[in-house]
CSV table of C-alpha atoms in Angstrom, one decimal:
chain,number,residue,atom,x,y,z
A,1,MET,CA,71.5,137.5,146.4
A,2,THR,CA,74.2,135.6,148.2
A,3,SER,CA,76.8,133.7,146.2
A,4,VAL,CA,79.3,131.2,147.6
A,5,THR,CA,81.9,129.2,145.9
A,6,VAL,CA,82.5,125.8,147.4
A,7,PRO,CA,86.1,125.0,146.6
A,8,ALA,CA,86.9,121.6,145.3
A,9,ALA,CA,86.6,118.9,148.1
A,10,GLU,CA,85.4,121.5,150.6
A,11,GLY,CA,82.0,122.3,152.1
A,12,ARG,CA,80.0,125.4,153.0
A,13,ALA,CA,76.9,126.2,154.9
A,14,VAL,CA,74.4,128.9,153.7
A,15,ASP,CA,71.2,130.2,155.3
A,16,VAL,CA,68.1,129.9,153.2
A,17,ALA,CA,64.9,131.6,154.5
A,18,SER,CA,61.5,130.2,153.9
A,19,GLY,CA,60.5,131.3,150.4
A,20,GLN,CA,64.0,131.8,149.2
A,21,ARG,CA,65.6,129.7,146.5
A,22,ILE,CA,68.9,127.9,146.5
A,23,ARG,CA,70.7,127.1,143.3
A,24,ILE,CA,73.6,124.6,143.2
A,25,THR,CA,75.8,124.6,140.0
A,26,THR,CA,78.6,122.4,138.8
A,27,PRO,CA,80.6,124.9,136.7
A,28,ARG,CA,82.9,122.3,135.3
A,29,GLY,CA,80.3,119.5,135.3
A,30,HIS,CA,80.5,116.0,136.7
A,31,GLN,CA,81.0,117.1,140.3
A,32,ALA,CA,79.0,115.3,142.9
A,33,ALA,CA,77.3,117.8,145.4
A,34,ASP,CA,76.4,116.3,148.7
A,35,PHE,CA,73.5,118.3,150.1
A,36,PHE,CA,72.2,118.4,153.7
A,37,ALA,CA,69.5,120.7,155.1
A,38,TYR,CA,68.6,121.4,158.7
A,39,ASN,CA,65.6,123.3,160.2
A,40,ALA,CA,67.3,126.5,161.3
A,41,ALA,CA,65.1,126.7,164.4
A,42,ASP,CA,65.8,123.1,165.5
A,43,VAL,CA,68.8,121.3,164.0
A,44,SER,CA,67.5,117.9,165.3
A,45,GLU,CA,65.2,118.1,162.2
A,46,TRP,CA,67.1,117.3,159.0
A,47,LEU,CA,66.3,116.4,155.4
A,48,SER,CA,65.8,112.6,155.2
A,49,PRO,CA,65.8,110.8,151.8
A,50,MET,CA,64.2,107.7,153.3
A,51,HIS,CA,61.2,109.7,154.5
A,52,THR,CA,61.2,111.6,151.2
A,53,TRP,CA,61.1,108.6,148.8
A,54,VAL,CA,58.3,106.8,150.6
A,55,THR,CA,56.2,109.8,149.9
A,56,THR,CA,57.4,110.7,146.4
A,57,ARG,CA,57.7,107.0,145.7
A,58,SER,CA,60.9,107.7,143.7
A,59,VAL,CA,64.5,107.2,144.8
A,60,LYS,CA,65.4,109.9,142.3
A,61,PRO,CA,64.5,113.6,143.1
A,62,ARG,CA,62.4,115.2,140.3
A,63,PRO,CA,61.1,118.8,139.8
A,64,GLY,CA,58.0,119.3,141.8
A,65,ASP,CA,59.1,116.8,144.5
A,66,GLN,CA,59.3,117.9,148.1
A,67,PHE,CA,62.2,116.9,150.3
A,68,LEU,CA,60.9,115.9,153.7
A,69,SER,CA,62.6,115.9,157.0
A,70,ARG,CA,62.9,112.9,159.3
A,71,TYR,CA,59.8,114.3,161.0
A,72,ARG,CA,58.1,114.0,157.6
A,73,ARG,CA,57.7,117.8,157.2
A,74,PRO,CA,58.3,119.5,153.8
A,75,MET,CA,61.7,121.3,153.8
A,76,LEU,CA,62.3,122.2,150.1
A,77,THR,CA,60.7,121.8,146.7
A,78,ILE,CA,62.7,121.1,143.6
A,79,VAL,CA,61.8,123.8,141.1
A,80,GLU,CA,64.4,123.4,138.3
A,81,ASP,CA,66.9,120.8,137.2
A,82,THR,CA,69.2,121.1,134.2
A,83,ALA,CA,71.1,117.9,135.0
A,84,ALA,CA,68.3,115.7,133.5
A,85,GLY,CA,67.6,114.0,136.9
A,86,CYS,CA,71.1,112.7,137.3
A,87,HIS,CA,71.0,112.7,141.1
A,88,ASP,CA,71.3,110.1,143.8
A,89,MET,CA,69.9,109.7,147.3
A,90,LEU,CA,71.3,106.3,148.1
A,91,ILE,CA,75.0,106.7,148.7
A,92,ALA,CA,76.0,107.4,152.3
A,93,ALA,CA,78.2,110.5,152.8
A,94,CYS,CA,81.8,109.5,152.4
A,95,ASP,CA,84.0,109.6,155.6
A,96,GLN,CA,87.5,108.8,156.6
A,97,LYS,CA,86.6,105.1,157.2
A,98,ARG,CA,85.3,104.8,153.6
A,99,TYR,CA,88.6,105.9,152.1
A,100,GLU,CA,90.5,103.6,154.4
A,101,GLN,CA,88.3,100.7,153.3
A,102,PHE,CA,89.4,101.4,149.7
A,103,GLY,CA,93.0,101.2,150.8
A,104,PHE,CA,93.7,104.9,151.2
A,105,GLU,CA,96.3,105.7,153.8
A,106,GLY,CA,96.4,108.9,155.9
A,107,HIS,CA,93.7,111.6,156.2
A,108,HIS,CA,91.3,112.1,153.3
A,109,ARG,CA,88.8,114.9,153.1
A,110,SER,CA,85.2,113.7,153.1
A,111,CYS,CA,81.7,114.9,152.9
A,112,SER,CA,81.1,113.9,156.5
A,113,GLU,CA,84.0,116.0,157.6
A,114,ASN,CA,82.9,118.9,155.4
A,115,LEU,CA,79.4,118.8,157.0
A,116,ALA,CA,80.7,118.5,160.5
A,117,GLY,CA,83.1,121.5,159.9
A,118,ALA,CA,80.5,123.7,158.4
A,119,MET,CA,78.1,123.0,161.2
A,120,GLN,CA,80.8,123.3,163.9
A,121,ALA,CA,81.5,126.8,162.6
A,122,ARG,CA,77.9,127.7,163.5
A,123,GLY,CA,78.1,126.1,166.9
A,124,HIS,CA,76.4,122.8,166.1
A,125,VAL,CA,77.8,119.4,166.8
A,126,VAL,CA,76.8,116.8,164.2
A,127,ALA,CA,76.4,113.5,166.1
A,128,VAL,CA,74.7,111.7,163.3
A,129,THR,CA,75.6,112.3,159.7
A,130,PRO,CA,72.3,112.4,157.8
A,131,GLN,CA,71.9,110.5,154.5
A,132,PRO,CA,72.7,113.2,151.9
A,133,VAL,CA,71.0,114.1,148.6
A,134,ASN,CA,73.8,113.7,146.2
A,135,PHE,CA,73.2,116.0,143.3
A,136,PHE,CA,75.0,115.4,140.0
A,137,THR,CA,75.7,111.8,141.0
A,138,ASN,CA,74.9,108.9,138.7
A,139,THR,CA,73.5,105.8,140.3
A,140,LEU,CA,71.1,103.2,139.1
A,141,VAL,CA,69.3,100.3,140.8
A,142,ASP,CA,69.0,97.3,138.4
A,143,PRO,CA,66.0,94.9,138.4
A,144,GLU,CA,67.7,92.6,140.8
A,145,GLY,CA,68.5,95.4,143.3
A,146,ALA,CA,72.1,95.9,142.3
A,147,LEU,CA,73.3,99.5,143.0
A,148,LEU,CA,75.4,100.7,140.1
A,149,SER,CA,77.5,103.9,139.7
A,150,PRO,CA,78.2,104.5,136.0
A,151,PRO,CA,80.4,107.4,134.9
A,152,ASN,CA,79.1,110.9,135.7
A,153,PRO,CA,77.5,112.5,132.5
A,154,VAL,CA,76.6,115.9,134.0
A,155,ALA,CA,77.5,118.8,131.7
A,156,PRO,CA,79.4,121.9,132.8
A,157,GLY,CA,77.0,124.6,134.1
A,158,ALA,CA,74.2,122.2,135.1
A,159,TYR,CA,72.3,123.2,138.1
A,160,VAL,CA,69.4,122.4,140.4
A,161,GLU,CA,67.2,125.0,142.1
A,162,MET,CA,65.1,124.5,145.2
A,163,GLU,CA,62.6,126.6,147.1
A,164,ALA,CA,62.8,126.5,150.9
A,165,LEU,CA,59.6,125.7,152.8
A,166,MET,CA,61.0,126.6,156.2
A,167,ASP,CA,64.1,128.6,157.4
A,168,LEU,CA,67.0,126.3,156.7
A,169,ILE,CA,70.7,125.9,157.1
A,170,CYS,CA,71.9,124.1,154.0
A,171,ILE,CA,75.3,122.5,153.6
A,172,VAL,CA,76.9,121.8,150.2
A,173,SER,CA,79.9,119.6,149.9
A,174,SER,CA,82.0,119.2,146.8
A,175,CYS,CA,82.5,115.4,147.2
A,176,PRO,CA,86.2,114.7,147.6
A,177,PHE,CA,85.9,111.2,146.1
A,178,ASP,CA,88.9,110.8,143.8
A,179,LEU,CA,89.8,107.1,144.0
A,180,LYS,CA,89.9,104.9,141.0
A,181,VAL,CA,87.4,102.1,142.0
A,182,GLU,CA,86.3,99.6,139.3
A,183,GLY,CA,82.6,100.2,138.5
A,184,TRP,CA,82.3,103.0,141.0
A,185,THR,CA,82.8,106.3,139.3
A,186,ILE,CA,81.7,109.4,141.2
A,187,ASN,CA,83.3,112.5,139.8
A,188,ALA,CA,85.0,113.5,136.5
A,189,PRO,CA,88.1,111.6,135.6
A,190,GLY,CA,89.9,115.0,135.6
A,191,GLY,CA,89.3,115.3,139.3
A,192,VAL,CA,87.2,117.0,142.0
A,193,SER,CA,86.1,120.5,141.2
A,194,GLU,CA,84.3,123.5,142.7
A,195,LEU,CA,80.6,124.2,143.1
A,196,GLU,CA,78.7,127.4,143.0
A,197,VAL,CA,75.8,128.1,145.4
A,198,SER,CA,73.5,131.0,145.2
A,199,VAL,CA,70.6,132.0,147.4
A,200,ALA,CA,68.0,134.6,146.4
B,1,MET,CA,68.2,78.8,172.8
B,2,THR,CA,66.0,81.8,173.4
B,3,SER,CA,62.7,82.0,171.7
B,4,VAL,CA,60.5,85.1,171.7
B,5,THR,CA,57.1,85.6,170.1
B,6,VAL,CA,56.6,89.2,168.8
B,7,PRO,CA,52.8,89.7,169.0
B,8,ALA,CA,51.2,91.3,166.0
B,9,ALA,CA,52.0,95.0,165.7
B,10,GLU,CA,54.4,94.9,168.7
B,11,GLY,CA,58.2,94.9,169.1
B,12,ARG,CA,60.7,93.0,171.1
B,13,ALA,CA,64.4,93.3,171.9
B,14,VAL,CA,66.7,90.4,172.2
B,15,ASP,CA,70.4,90.0,173.0
B,16,VAL,CA,72.5,88.3,170.4
B,17,ALA,CA,76.1,87.6,171.4
B,18,SER,CA,78.9,87.6,168.8
B,19,GLY,CA,78.9,84.2,167.1
B,20,GLN,CA,75.2,83.5,167.9
B,21,ARG,CA,72.6,83.3,165.3
B,22,ILE,CA,69.2,85.1,165.2
B,23,ARG,CA,66.4,83.7,163.2
B,24,ILE,CA,63.3,85.7,162.4
B,25,THR,CA,60.2,83.8,161.1
B,26,THR,CA,56.8,84.9,159.8
B,27,PRO,CA,54.6,81.9,160.9
B,28,ARG,CA,51.6,83.1,158.9
B,29,GLY,CA,53.6,84.6,156.1
B,30,HIS,CA,53.4,88.0,154.5
B,31,GLN,CA,54.3,89.9,157.7
B,32,ALA,CA,56.9,92.7,157.4
B,33,ALA,CA,59.5,92.5,160.2
B,34,ASP,CA,61.3,95.8,160.8
B,35,PHE,CA,64.7,95.0,162.1
B,36,PHE,CA,67.2,97.2,164.0
B,37,ALA,CA,70.5,96.3,165.6
B,38,TYR,CA,72.7,98.1,168.0
B,39,ASN,CA,76.2,97.5,169.3
B,40,ALA,CA,75.5,96.3,172.9
B,41,ALA,CA,78.6,98.0,174.1
B,42,ASP,CA,77.8,101.4,172.5
B,43,VAL,CA,74.3,102.0,171.3
B,44,SER,CA,75.5,105.0,169.2
B,45,GLU,CA,76.5,102.4,166.7
B,46,TRP,CA,73.6,101.0,164.8
B,47,LEU,CA,73.0,99.0,161.7
B,48,SER,CA,72.8,101.3,158.6
B,49,PRO,CA,71.4,100.1,155.3
B,50,MET,CA,73.0,103.2,153.5
B,51,HIS,CA,76.4,102.2,154.7
B,52,THR,CA,75.7,98.5,153.9
B,53,TRP,CA,74.5,98.9,150.3
B,54,VAL,CA,77.4,101.0,149.1
B,55,THR,CA,79.6,98.1,150.2
B,56,THR,CA,77.5,95.1,149.1
B,57,ARG,CA,76.3,97.3,146.1
B,58,SER,CA,72.8,95.8,146.5
B,59,VAL,CA,69.8,97.5,147.9
B,60,LYS,CA,68.5,94.0,148.6
B,61,PRO,CA,70.1,91.9,151.4
B,62,ARG,CA,71.4,88.5,150.2
B,63,PRO,CA,72.9,85.5,151.9
B,64,GLY,CA,76.6,86.1,152.5
B,65,ASP,CA,76.1,89.9,152.7
B,66,GLN,CA,77.3,91.7,155.8
B,67,PHE,CA,75.2,94.4,157.4
B,68,LEU,CA,77.4,97.3,158.4
B,69,SER,CA,76.9,99.9,161.1
B,70,ARG,CA,77.0,103.6,160.5
B,71,TYR,CA,80.6,103.4,161.5
B,72,ARG,CA,81.0,100.9,158.6
B,73,ARG,CA,81.8,98.0,160.8
B,74,PRO,CA,80.4,94.5,160.2
B,75,MET,CA,77.5,93.7,162.6
B,76,LEU,CA,75.8,90.6,161.1
B,77,THR,CA,76.1,88.2,158.2
B,78,ILE,CA,73.0,86.8,156.5
B,79,VAL,CA,73.4,83.0,156.5
B,80,GLU,CA,70.1,81.7,155.4
B,81,ASP,CA,67.0,83.1,153.7
B,82,THR,CA,63.9,81.1,152.8
B,83,ALA,CA,61.9,84.2,151.7
B,84,ALA,CA,63.7,84.2,148.3
B,85,GLY,CA,65.2,87.6,148.9
B,86,CYS,CA,61.9,89.4,149.4
B,87,HIS,CA,63.3,92.0,151.8
B,88,ASP,CA,63.5,95.8,151.7
B,89,MET,CA,66.0,98.3,153.1
B,90,LEU,CA,64.4,101.5,151.7
B,91,ILE,CA,61.2,102.1,153.6
B,92,ALA,CA,61.6,104.3,156.6
B,93,ALA,CA,60.2,102.9,159.8
B,94,CYS,CA,56.5,103.9,160.1
B,95,ASP,CA,55.6,106.4,162.8
B,96,GLN,CA,52.5,108.2,164.1
B,97,LYS,CA,53.0,111.0,161.5
B,98,ARG,CA,53.1,108.5,158.7
B,99,TYR,CA,49.6,107.1,159.7
B,100,GLU,CA,48.3,110.7,160.1
B,101,GLN,CA,49.5,111.5,156.6
B,102,PHE,CA,47.4,108.6,155.3
B,103,GLY,CA,44.4,110.1,157.1
B,104,PHE,CA,44.3,107.9,160.1
B,105,GLU,CA,42.9,109.6,163.2
B,106,GLY,CA,44.1,108.9,166.7
B,107,HIS,CA,47.0,106.8,168.0
B,108,HIS,CA,48.3,104.1,165.7
B,109,ARG,CA,51.0,101.6,166.7
B,110,SER,CA,54.2,102.0,164.7
B,111,CYS,CA,57.6,100.4,164.2
B,112,SER,CA,59.3,103.6,165.5
B,113,GLU,CA,57.2,103.4,168.7
B,114,ASN,CA,57.9,99.7,169.0
B,115,LEU,CA,61.6,100.3,168.7
B,116,ALA,CA,61.6,103.2,171.2
B,117,GLY,CA,59.6,101.1,173.7
B,118,ALA,CA,61.9,98.1,173.5
B,119,MET,CA,65.0,100.2,173.9
B,120,GLN,CA,63.4,102.3,176.7
B,121,ALA,CA,62.8,99.1,178.6
B,122,ARG,CA,66.6,98.6,178.6
B,123,GLY,CA,67.3,102.2,179.6
B,124,HIS,CA,68.1,103.6,176.2
B,125,VAL,CA,66.5,106.6,174.7
B,126,VAL,CA,66.2,106.4,170.9
B,127,ALA,CA,66.7,110.0,169.7
B,128,VAL,CA,67.2,109.0,166.1
B,129,THR,CA,65.1,106.2,164.5
B,130,PRO,CA,67.6,104.3,162.3
B,131,GLN,CA,66.6,103.2,158.8
B,132,PRO,CA,65.4,99.6,159.4
B,133,VAL,CA,66.0,96.4,157.4
B,134,ASN,CA,62.5,95.4,156.5
B,135,PHE,CA,62.4,91.6,156.2
B,136,PHE,CA,59.5,90.0,154.3
B,137,THR,CA,58.7,93.3,152.6
B,138,ASN,CA,58.3,93.5,148.9
B,139,THR,CA,59.7,96.6,147.2
B,140,LEU,CA,61.1,97.2,143.8
B,141,VAL,CA,62.9,100.1,142.1
B,142,ASP,CA,62.0,100.4,138.5
B,143,PRO,CA,64.4,101.7,135.8
B,144,GLU,CA,63.3,105.3,136.2
B,145,GLY,CA,63.8,105.1,140.0
B,146,ALA,CA,60.2,104.7,141.0
B,147,LEU,CA,59.8,102.9,144.3
B,148,LEU,CA,57.0,100.2,144.1
B,149,SER,CA,55.5,98.1,146.8
B,150,PRO,CA,53.6,95.2,145.2
B,151,PRO,CA,51.6,92.7,147.3
B,152,ASN,CA,53.6,90.6,149.8
B,153,PRO,CA,54.3,87.1,148.5
B,154,VAL,CA,56.2,85.7,151.5
B,155,ALA,CA,55.0,82.1,152.4
B,156,PRO,CA,54.0,81.0,155.9
B,157,GLY,CA,57.1,79.8,157.8
B,158,ALA,CA,59.6,81.7,155.8
B,159,TYR,CA,62.6,82.9,157.8
B,160,VAL,CA,65.9,84.7,157.7
B,161,GLU,CA,68.9,83.7,159.8
B,162,MET,CA,71.9,85.9,160.6
B,163,GLU,CA,75.1,85.5,162.5
B,164,ALA,CA,76.2,88.3,164.9
B,165,LEU,CA,79.7,89.6,164.4
B,166,MET,CA,79.6,91.6,167.6
B,167,ASP,CA,77.5,91.6,170.8
B,168,LEU,CA,74.2,93.1,169.7
B,169,ILE,CA,70.8,94.3,170.9
B,170,CYS,CA,68.4,93.4,168.1
B,171,ILE,CA,64.9,94.7,167.9
B,172,VAL,CA,62.2,93.1,165.8
B,173,SER,CA,58.9,94.9,165.1
B,174,SER,CA,55.9,93.3,163.6
B,175,CYS,CA,55.0,96.2,161.3
B,176,PRO,CA,51.6,97.5,162.3
B,177,PHE,CA,50.8,98.9,158.8
B,178,ASP,CA,47.2,97.9,158.1
B,179,LEU,CA,45.9,100.8,155.9
B,180,LYS,CA,44.5,100.2,152.5
B,181,VAL,CA,46.7,102.4,150.3
B,182,GLU,CA,46.5,102.1,146.5
B,183,GLY,CA,49.8,100.5,145.2
B,184,TRP,CA,51.3,100.3,148.6
B,185,THR,CA,50.7,96.9,150.0
B,186,ILE,CA,52.9,96.0,153.0
B,187,ASN,CA,51.4,93.0,154.9
B,188,ALA,CA,48.9,90.3,154.2
B,189,PRO,CA,45.3,91.4,153.3
B,190,GLY,CA,44.2,89.4,156.3
B,191,GLY,CA,46.0,91.7,158.7
B,192,VAL,CA,49.1,92.1,160.8
B,193,SER,CA,50.4,88.9,162.4
B,194,GLU,CA,53.0,87.7,164.9
B,195,LEU,CA,56.7,87.0,164.3
B,196,GLU,CA,58.9,84.4,166.0
B,197,VAL,CA,62.5,85.2,166.9
B,198,SER,CA,65.0,82.7,168.1
B,199,VAL,CA,68.6,83.1,169.2
B,200,ALA,CA,71.0,80.2,169.5
């Protein structure tokens, strides 16, 4: 088994062979985990929520659902979820521009930068940041289509576990979002925290 | 003024200069219009629903909303909508694989192919099919996150009009989806029909 700690606001890549399982845990709870997956044999093929939800017909990932790539091929199956379905697939990965738009000055860590750095370390340039799956992230679409982000209720120790359906490079980013934005809560009020990733 | 008819199940590109308006009309009603927009000066910058809805906080486009690019820059403003908000930003562009997954055999026209062809005619290779805005497309997210696609209620002659905020190449595809899929209605029962596009 491989275990990796993703420090608060950082990102890490792990290899997950077909048939292996990857588990992502939020030890302190309430920590959004931006998740990206690439076909290890062809990184032009990446996990795509938009192609996934037209097949599962759910904008929320649920146990038994398969995540599809942008080529509509199965990449992973969700096998276990102790976060009661509190996951999001709608919020674009945060990036430097996002923080600037909220008024932040200077460099701010972001999930886009964490992804790019983790892939760069393996020799891959990320030209297009895929839409992530945001585990442990609380969003809701109301009947009029409004996208809401209520406070994050995920308990300490909650995890999701997935089985790989092809050889994958998976990237997990501890979302660095720490701004106080009215009606747009992402992480715990206490701040950004680490994630644990294990592959077996 | 430039006027272009997009024949049923085909796609067309039009140039829209900053400050100009583009109007897309479904003359017979009920016809999904997949819409893509690129910065004419840098086609690596395209309209991104995921970056749009985290800013508008609505998965439905509404008059006054700005469509943002994947670099989070404003590309277009919606100025008028006579389709009563019956638009979608969640369904990935259909492609050959999508039709095959529904059991269709042989080549089927698709919005991805229409986009690629329209851009190819201008010398641009589309390596990544962006998430489209699907005008005149009826989707709904229920409280549990289920993605529903009820019958298309858009009346003949309904249109949307947008103002460009930068020089754009805009692609409109008359969605070729014509399969009978339980609970997944896209176009009119009578079949796929043409769209009218005007730029002024």
